[in-house]
Tab-separated table of C-alpha atoms and ligand atoms in Angstrom:
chain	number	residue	atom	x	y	z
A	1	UNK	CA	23.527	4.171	18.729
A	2	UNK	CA	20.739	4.166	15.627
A	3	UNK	CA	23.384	1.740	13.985
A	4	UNK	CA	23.755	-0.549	16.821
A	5	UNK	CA	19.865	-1.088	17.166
A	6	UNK	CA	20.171	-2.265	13.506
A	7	UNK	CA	22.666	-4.509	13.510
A	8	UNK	CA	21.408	-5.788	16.954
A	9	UNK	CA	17.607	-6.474	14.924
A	10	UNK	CA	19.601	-7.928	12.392
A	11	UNK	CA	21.497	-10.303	14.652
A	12	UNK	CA	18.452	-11.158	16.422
A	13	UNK	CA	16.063	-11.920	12.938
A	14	UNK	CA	18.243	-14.314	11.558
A	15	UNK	CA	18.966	-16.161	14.868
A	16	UNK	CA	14.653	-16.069	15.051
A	17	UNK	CA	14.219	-17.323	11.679
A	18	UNK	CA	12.063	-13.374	11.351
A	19	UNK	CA	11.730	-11.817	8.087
A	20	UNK	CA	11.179	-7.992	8.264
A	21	UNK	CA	8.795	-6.675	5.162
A	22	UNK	CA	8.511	-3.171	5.267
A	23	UNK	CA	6.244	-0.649	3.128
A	24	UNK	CA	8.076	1.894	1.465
A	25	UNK	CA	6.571	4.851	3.676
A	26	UNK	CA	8.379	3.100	6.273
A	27	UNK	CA	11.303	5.678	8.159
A	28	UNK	CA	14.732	4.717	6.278
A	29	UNK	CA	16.042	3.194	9.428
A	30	UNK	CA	13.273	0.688	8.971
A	31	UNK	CA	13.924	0.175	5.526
A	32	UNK	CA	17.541	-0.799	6.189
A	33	UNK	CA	16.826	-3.434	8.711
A	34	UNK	CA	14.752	-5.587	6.179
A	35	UNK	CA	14.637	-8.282	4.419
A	36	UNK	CA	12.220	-6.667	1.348
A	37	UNK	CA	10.618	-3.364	1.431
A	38	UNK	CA	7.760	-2.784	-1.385
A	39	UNK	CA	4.704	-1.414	-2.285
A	40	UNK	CA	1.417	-3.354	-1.101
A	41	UNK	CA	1.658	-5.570	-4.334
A	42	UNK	CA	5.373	-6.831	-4.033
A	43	UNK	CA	4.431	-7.265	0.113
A	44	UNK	CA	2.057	-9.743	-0.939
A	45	UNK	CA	3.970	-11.512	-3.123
A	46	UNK	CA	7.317	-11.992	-0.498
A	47	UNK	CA	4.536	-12.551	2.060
A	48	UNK	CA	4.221	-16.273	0.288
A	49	UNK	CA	7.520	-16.461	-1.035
A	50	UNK	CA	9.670	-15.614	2.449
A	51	UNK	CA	11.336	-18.434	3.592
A	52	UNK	CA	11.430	-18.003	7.046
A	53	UNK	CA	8.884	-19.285	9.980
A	54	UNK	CA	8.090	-15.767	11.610
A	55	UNK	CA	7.593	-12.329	9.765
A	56	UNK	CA	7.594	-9.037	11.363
A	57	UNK	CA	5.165	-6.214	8.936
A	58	UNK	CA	6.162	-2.775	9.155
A	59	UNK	CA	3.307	-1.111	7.685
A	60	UNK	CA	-0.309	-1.076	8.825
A	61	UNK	CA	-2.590	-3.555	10.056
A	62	UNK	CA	-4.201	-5.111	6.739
A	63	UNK	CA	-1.263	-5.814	5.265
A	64	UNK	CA	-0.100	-7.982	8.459
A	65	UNK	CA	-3.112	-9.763	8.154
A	66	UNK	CA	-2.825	-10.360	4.629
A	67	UNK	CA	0.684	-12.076	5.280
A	68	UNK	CA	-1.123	-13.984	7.719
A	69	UNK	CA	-4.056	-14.997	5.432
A	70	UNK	CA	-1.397	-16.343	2.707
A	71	UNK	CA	0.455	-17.838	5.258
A	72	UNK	CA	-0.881	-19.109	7.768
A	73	UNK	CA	1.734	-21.577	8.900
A	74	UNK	CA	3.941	-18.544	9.961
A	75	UNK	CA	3.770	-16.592	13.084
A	76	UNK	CA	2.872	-12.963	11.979
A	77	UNK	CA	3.454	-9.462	13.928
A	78	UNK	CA	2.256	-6.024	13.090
A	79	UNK	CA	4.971	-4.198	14.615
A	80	UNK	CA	2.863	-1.244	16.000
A	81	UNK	CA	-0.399	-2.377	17.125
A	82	UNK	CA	-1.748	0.840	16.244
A	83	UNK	CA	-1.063	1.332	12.831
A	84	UNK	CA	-4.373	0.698	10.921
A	85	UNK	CA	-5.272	2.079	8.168
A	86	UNK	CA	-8.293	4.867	7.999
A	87	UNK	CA	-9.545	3.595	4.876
A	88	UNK	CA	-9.676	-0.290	4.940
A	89	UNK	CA	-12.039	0.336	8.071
A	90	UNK	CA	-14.133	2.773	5.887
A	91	UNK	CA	-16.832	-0.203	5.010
A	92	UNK	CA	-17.384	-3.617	6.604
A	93	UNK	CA	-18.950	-6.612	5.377
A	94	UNK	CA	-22.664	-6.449	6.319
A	95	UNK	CA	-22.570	-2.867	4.345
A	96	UNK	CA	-21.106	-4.580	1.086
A	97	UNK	CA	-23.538	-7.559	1.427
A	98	UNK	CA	-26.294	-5.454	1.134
A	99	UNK	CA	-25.066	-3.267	-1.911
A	100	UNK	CA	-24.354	-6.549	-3.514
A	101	UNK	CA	-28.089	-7.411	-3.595
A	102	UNK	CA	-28.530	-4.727	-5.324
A	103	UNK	CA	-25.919	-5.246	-8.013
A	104	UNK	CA	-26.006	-9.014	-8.090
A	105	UNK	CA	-24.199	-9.625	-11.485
A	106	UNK	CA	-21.064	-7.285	-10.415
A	107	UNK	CA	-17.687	-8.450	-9.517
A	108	UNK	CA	-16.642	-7.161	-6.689
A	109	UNK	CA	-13.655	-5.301	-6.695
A	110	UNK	CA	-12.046	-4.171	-3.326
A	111	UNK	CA	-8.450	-2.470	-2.717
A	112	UNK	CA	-5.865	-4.495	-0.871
A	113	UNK	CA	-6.471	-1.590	2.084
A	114	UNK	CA	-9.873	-3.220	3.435
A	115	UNK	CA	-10.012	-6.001	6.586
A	116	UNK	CA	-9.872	-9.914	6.162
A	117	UNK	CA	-13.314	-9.519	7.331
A	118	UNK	CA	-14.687	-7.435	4.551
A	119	UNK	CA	-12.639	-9.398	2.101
A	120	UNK	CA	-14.630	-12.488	2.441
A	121	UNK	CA	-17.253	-10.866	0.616
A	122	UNK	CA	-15.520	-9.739	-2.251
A	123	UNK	CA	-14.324	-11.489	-5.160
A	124	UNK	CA	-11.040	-10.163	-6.064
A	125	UNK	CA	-8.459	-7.587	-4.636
A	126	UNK	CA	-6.496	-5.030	-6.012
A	127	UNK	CA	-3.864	-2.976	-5.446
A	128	UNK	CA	-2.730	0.626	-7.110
A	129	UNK	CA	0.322	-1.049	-9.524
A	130	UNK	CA	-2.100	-4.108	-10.456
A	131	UNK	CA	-5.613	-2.873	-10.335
A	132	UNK	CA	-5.780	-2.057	-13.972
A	133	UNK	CA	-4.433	-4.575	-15.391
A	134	UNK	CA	-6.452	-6.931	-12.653
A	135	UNK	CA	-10.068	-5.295	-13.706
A	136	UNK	CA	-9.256	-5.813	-17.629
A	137	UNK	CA	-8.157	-9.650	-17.332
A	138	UNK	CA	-11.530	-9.705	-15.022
A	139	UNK	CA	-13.727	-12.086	-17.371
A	140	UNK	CA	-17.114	-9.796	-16.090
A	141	UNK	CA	-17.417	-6.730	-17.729
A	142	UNK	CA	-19.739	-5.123	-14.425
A	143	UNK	CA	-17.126	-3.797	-11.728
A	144	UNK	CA	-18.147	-2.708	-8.152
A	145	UNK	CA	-15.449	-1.131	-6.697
A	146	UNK	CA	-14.678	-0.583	-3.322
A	147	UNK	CA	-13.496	0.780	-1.167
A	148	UNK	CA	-11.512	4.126	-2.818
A	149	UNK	CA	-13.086	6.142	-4.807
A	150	UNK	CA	-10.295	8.153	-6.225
A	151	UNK	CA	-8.500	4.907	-7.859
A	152	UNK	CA	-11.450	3.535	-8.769
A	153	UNK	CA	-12.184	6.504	-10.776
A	154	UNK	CA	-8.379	6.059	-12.672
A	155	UNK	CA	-9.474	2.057	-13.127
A	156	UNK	CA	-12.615	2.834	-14.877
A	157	UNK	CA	-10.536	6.105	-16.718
A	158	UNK	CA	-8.029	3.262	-18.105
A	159	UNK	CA	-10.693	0.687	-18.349
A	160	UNK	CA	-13.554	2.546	-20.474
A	161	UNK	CA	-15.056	-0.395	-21.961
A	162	UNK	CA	-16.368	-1.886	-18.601
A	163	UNK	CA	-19.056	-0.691	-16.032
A	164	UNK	CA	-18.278	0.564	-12.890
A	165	UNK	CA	-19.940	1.072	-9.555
A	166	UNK	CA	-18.029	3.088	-7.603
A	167	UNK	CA	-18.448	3.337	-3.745
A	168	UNK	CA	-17.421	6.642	-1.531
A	169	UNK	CA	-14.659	5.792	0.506
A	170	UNK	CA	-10.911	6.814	0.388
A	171	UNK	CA	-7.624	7.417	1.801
A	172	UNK	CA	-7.667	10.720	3.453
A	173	UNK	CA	-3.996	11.784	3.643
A	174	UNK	CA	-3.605	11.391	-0.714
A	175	UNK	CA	-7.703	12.793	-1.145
A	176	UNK	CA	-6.456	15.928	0.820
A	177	UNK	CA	-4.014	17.542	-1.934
A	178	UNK	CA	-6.027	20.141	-3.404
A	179	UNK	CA	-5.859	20.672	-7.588
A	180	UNK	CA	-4.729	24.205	-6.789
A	181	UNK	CA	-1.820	22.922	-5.232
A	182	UNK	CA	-0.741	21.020	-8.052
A	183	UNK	CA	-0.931	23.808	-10.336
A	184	UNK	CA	1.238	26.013	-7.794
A	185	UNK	CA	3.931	23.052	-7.186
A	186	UNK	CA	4.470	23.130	-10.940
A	187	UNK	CA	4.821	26.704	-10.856
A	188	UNK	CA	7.055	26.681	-8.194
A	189	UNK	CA	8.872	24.190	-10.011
A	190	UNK	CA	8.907	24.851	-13.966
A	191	UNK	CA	10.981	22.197	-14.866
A	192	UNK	CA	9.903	19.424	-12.496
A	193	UNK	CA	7.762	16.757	-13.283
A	194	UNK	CA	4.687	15.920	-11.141
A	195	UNK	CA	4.722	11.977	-10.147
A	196	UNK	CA	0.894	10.867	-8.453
A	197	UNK	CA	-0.648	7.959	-6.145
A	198	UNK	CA	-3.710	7.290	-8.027
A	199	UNK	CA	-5.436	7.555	-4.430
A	200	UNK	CA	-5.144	10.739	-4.793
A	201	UNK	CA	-8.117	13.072	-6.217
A	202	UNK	CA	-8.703	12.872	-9.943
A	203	UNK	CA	-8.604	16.494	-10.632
A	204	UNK	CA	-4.833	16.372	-8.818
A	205	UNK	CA	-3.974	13.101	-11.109
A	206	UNK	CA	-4.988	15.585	-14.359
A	207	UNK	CA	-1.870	17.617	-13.845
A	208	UNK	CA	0.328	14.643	-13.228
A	209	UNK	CA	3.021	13.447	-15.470
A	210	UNK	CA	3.206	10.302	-14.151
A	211	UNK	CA	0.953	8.188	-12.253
A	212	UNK	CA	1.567	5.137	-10.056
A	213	UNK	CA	1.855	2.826	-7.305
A	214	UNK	CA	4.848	3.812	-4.653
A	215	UNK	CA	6.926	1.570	-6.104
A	216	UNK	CA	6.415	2.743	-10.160
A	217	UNK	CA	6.646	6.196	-8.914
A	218	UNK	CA	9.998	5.353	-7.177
A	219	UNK	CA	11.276	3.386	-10.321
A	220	UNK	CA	9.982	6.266	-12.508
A	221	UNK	CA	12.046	9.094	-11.178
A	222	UNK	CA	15.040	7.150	-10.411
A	223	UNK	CA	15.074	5.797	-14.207
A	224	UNK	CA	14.224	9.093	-16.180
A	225	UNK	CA	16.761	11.630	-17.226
A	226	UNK	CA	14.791	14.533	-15.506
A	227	UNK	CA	16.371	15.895	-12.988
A	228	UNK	CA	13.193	17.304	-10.603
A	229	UNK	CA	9.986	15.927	-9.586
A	230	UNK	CA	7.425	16.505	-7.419
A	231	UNK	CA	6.385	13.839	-5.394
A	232	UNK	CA	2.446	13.103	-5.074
A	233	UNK	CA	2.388	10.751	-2.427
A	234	UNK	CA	3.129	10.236	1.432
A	235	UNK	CA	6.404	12.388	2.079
A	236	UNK	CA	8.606	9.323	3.001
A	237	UNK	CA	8.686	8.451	-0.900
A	238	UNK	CA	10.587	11.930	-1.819
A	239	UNK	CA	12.805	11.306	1.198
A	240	UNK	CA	14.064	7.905	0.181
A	241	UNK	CA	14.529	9.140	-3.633
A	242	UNK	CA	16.432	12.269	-2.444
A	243	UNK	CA	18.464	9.714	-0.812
A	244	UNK	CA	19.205	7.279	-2.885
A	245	UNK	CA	19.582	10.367	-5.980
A	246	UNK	CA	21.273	13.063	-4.821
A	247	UNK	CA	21.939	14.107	-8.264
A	248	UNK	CA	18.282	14.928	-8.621
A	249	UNK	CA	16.054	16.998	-6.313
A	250	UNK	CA	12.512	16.000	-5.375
A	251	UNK	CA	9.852	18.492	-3.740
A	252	UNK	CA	6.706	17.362	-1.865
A	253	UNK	CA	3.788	17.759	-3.645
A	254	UNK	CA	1.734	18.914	0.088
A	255	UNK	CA	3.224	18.742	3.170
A	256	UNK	CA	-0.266	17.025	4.131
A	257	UNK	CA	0.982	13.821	2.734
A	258	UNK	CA	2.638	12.509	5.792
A	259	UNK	CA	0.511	8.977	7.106
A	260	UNK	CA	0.790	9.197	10.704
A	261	UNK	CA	0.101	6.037	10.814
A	262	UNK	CA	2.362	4.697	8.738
A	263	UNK	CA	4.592	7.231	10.734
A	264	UNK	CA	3.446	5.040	13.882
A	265	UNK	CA	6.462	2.508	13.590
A	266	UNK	CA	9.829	3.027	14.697
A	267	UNK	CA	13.030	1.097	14.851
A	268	UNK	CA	12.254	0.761	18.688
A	269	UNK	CA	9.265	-1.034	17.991
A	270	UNK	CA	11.319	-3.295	15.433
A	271	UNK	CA	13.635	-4.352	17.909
A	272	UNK	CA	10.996	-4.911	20.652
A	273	UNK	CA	9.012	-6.978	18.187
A	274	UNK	CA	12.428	-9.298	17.608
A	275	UNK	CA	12.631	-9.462	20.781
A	276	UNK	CA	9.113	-11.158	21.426
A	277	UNK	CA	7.939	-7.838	23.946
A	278	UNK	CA	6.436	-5.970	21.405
A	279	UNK	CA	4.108	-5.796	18.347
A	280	UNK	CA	0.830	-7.812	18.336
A	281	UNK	CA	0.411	-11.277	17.015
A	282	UNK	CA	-2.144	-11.729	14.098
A	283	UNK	CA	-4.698	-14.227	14.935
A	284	UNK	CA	-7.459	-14.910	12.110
A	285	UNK	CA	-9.851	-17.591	12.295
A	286	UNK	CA	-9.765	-20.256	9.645
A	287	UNK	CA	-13.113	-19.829	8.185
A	288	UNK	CA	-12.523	-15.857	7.533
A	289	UNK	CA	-9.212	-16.592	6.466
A	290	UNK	CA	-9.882	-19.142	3.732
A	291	UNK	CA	-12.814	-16.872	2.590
A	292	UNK	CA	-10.734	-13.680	2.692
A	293	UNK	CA	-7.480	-15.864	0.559
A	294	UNK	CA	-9.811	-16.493	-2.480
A	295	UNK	CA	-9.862	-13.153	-3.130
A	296	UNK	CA	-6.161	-12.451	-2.870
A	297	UNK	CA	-5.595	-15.292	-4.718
A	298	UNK	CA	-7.512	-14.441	-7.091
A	299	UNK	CA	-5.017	-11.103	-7.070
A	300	UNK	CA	-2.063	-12.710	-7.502
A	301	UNK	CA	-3.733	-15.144	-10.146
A	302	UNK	CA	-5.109	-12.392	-12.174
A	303	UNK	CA	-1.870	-10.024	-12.104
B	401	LIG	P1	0.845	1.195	-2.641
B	401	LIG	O1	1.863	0.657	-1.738
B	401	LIG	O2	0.133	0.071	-3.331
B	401	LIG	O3	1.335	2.218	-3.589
B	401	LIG	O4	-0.283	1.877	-1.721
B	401	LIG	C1	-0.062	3.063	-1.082
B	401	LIG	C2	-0.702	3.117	0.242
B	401	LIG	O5	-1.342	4.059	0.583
B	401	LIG	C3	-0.494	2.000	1.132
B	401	LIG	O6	-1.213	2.176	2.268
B	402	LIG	FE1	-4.109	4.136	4.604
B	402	LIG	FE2	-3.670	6.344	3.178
B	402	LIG	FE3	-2.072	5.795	5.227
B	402	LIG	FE4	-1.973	4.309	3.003
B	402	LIG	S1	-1.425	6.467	3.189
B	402	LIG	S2	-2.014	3.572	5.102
B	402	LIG	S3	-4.134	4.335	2.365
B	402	LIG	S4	-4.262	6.256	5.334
């Protein structure tokens, strides 16, 4: 049944001319059905570089609309129309344009996981696997960053010789995990090493072994010779690697970690979506747009 849904999407995208991009904390079904699944970075990047006129997101809302803003000749569908994301409506644009005032020789920095709208006022995005290496090549040395505090804080850890203003905001599933239960995962699990999403608090990212974006915590484990870790990021993550290595075993950091949104999609809605009676069409007007692209340019120029 699952497997006939699949190869039905599958039949049905390539007769469309669709491309399927899914995040990884996308339900393996999902994954399997795609043409690329990523991190927010590497969505981006196949956002521009997928051939094909229509593109279906699996993921939340912003990073639809930042396929969309790229590429504006293609049609674009967020899958679920109610997958947003908790943080990247955390702070809108009239908030930001009055901090700037106040910090007028900053560059702003904001996280890929903010709206098209509130990306027209900022001057560069970022995303967890590039935002370090973004802020350094940054020519200003004065860094507002917005809107997560949590990476932020790792940025200007990594980054010491800049300034940083860092706004409150944050993703709520990763800024739930607790430092006490890192310290008890790693006693649960001696020989396990603990792999962390930099959104997550920074007295959780202290214990870690490794930290990273999905995707480097995915290559991480699957490259290194140990044989446990404990995953410190949305659950999906540890289910794919436990997957795709069943020589290894992989324990969830806090069974908190679980994005209900990103939970939101299912193959249903995927197949709906091919068929044109489902998902929601991104519409942006071309002023925002063009505003909100100079900044993800400047992204994808920078990293
Ligand atoms: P990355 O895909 O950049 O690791 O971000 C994680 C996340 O929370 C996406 O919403
Ligand atoms: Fe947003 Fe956090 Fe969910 Fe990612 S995991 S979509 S940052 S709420």
């Amino acid at each position: 049944m699952l497997r006939d849904i699949q190869d039905e999407i599958i039949r049905i995208k390539k007769e469309k001319d669709i491309c399927i991009l899914a995040h990884s904390y996308q339900a393996r079904e999902i994954l399997e059905v795609a043409d690329f699944s990523g991190d927010s970075f590497q969505l981006s990047v196949m956002a521009q570089k997928a051939p094909q006129k229509n593109v279906i997101m699996c993921g939340v809302r912003f990073m639809a609309e930042t396929v969309k803003v790229l590429s504006p000749q293609k049609t674009v569908y967020l899958a679920n129309p109610i997958a947003g994301c908790p943080m990247a409506e955390q702070m809108d644009k009239e908030m930001i344009s009055m901090v700037k005032e106040q910090y007028p020789d900053y560059t702003v920095v904001a996280y890929i996981n903010t709206t098209t709208d509130l990306k027209t006022v900022c001057d560069v995005c970022v995303t967890s696997s590039s935002a370090v290496k973004i802020v350094t090549n940054i020519e200003n040395d004065k860094i507002l960053f917005i809107p997560d505090s949590n990476l932020g804080r790792y940025v200007a850890e990594q980054v010491p010789e800049k300034t940083f203003k860092i706004l409150q905001g944050g993703c709520p599933i990763h800024a739930s995990v607790t430092a006490n239960e890192a310290v008890k995962a790693k006693e649960i699990h001696p020989d396990a090493l603990l792999l962390v999403h930099p959104e997550c608090l920074p007295e959780v990212v202290r214990h870690a072994d490794f930290v990273g974006s999905t995707s480097e915590i995915m290559k991480f484990a699957k490259s290194s010779d140990n044989k446990e870790f404990i995953i410190g990021t949305e659950v999906s993550i540890a289910e794919h690697l436990q997957y795709e290595c069943p020589d290894k075993r992989f324990f969830f950091l806090s069974q908190k970690l679980m994005c209900q949104n990103m939970k939101s999609t299912t193959l249903i809605d995927v197949y709906d979506c091919v068929l044109g009676r489902g998902g929601e069409e991104i519409i942006i007007d071309e002023q925002t747009r063009l505003k909100a692209k100079k900044c993800i340019d400047e992204m994808i120029r920078l990293g």
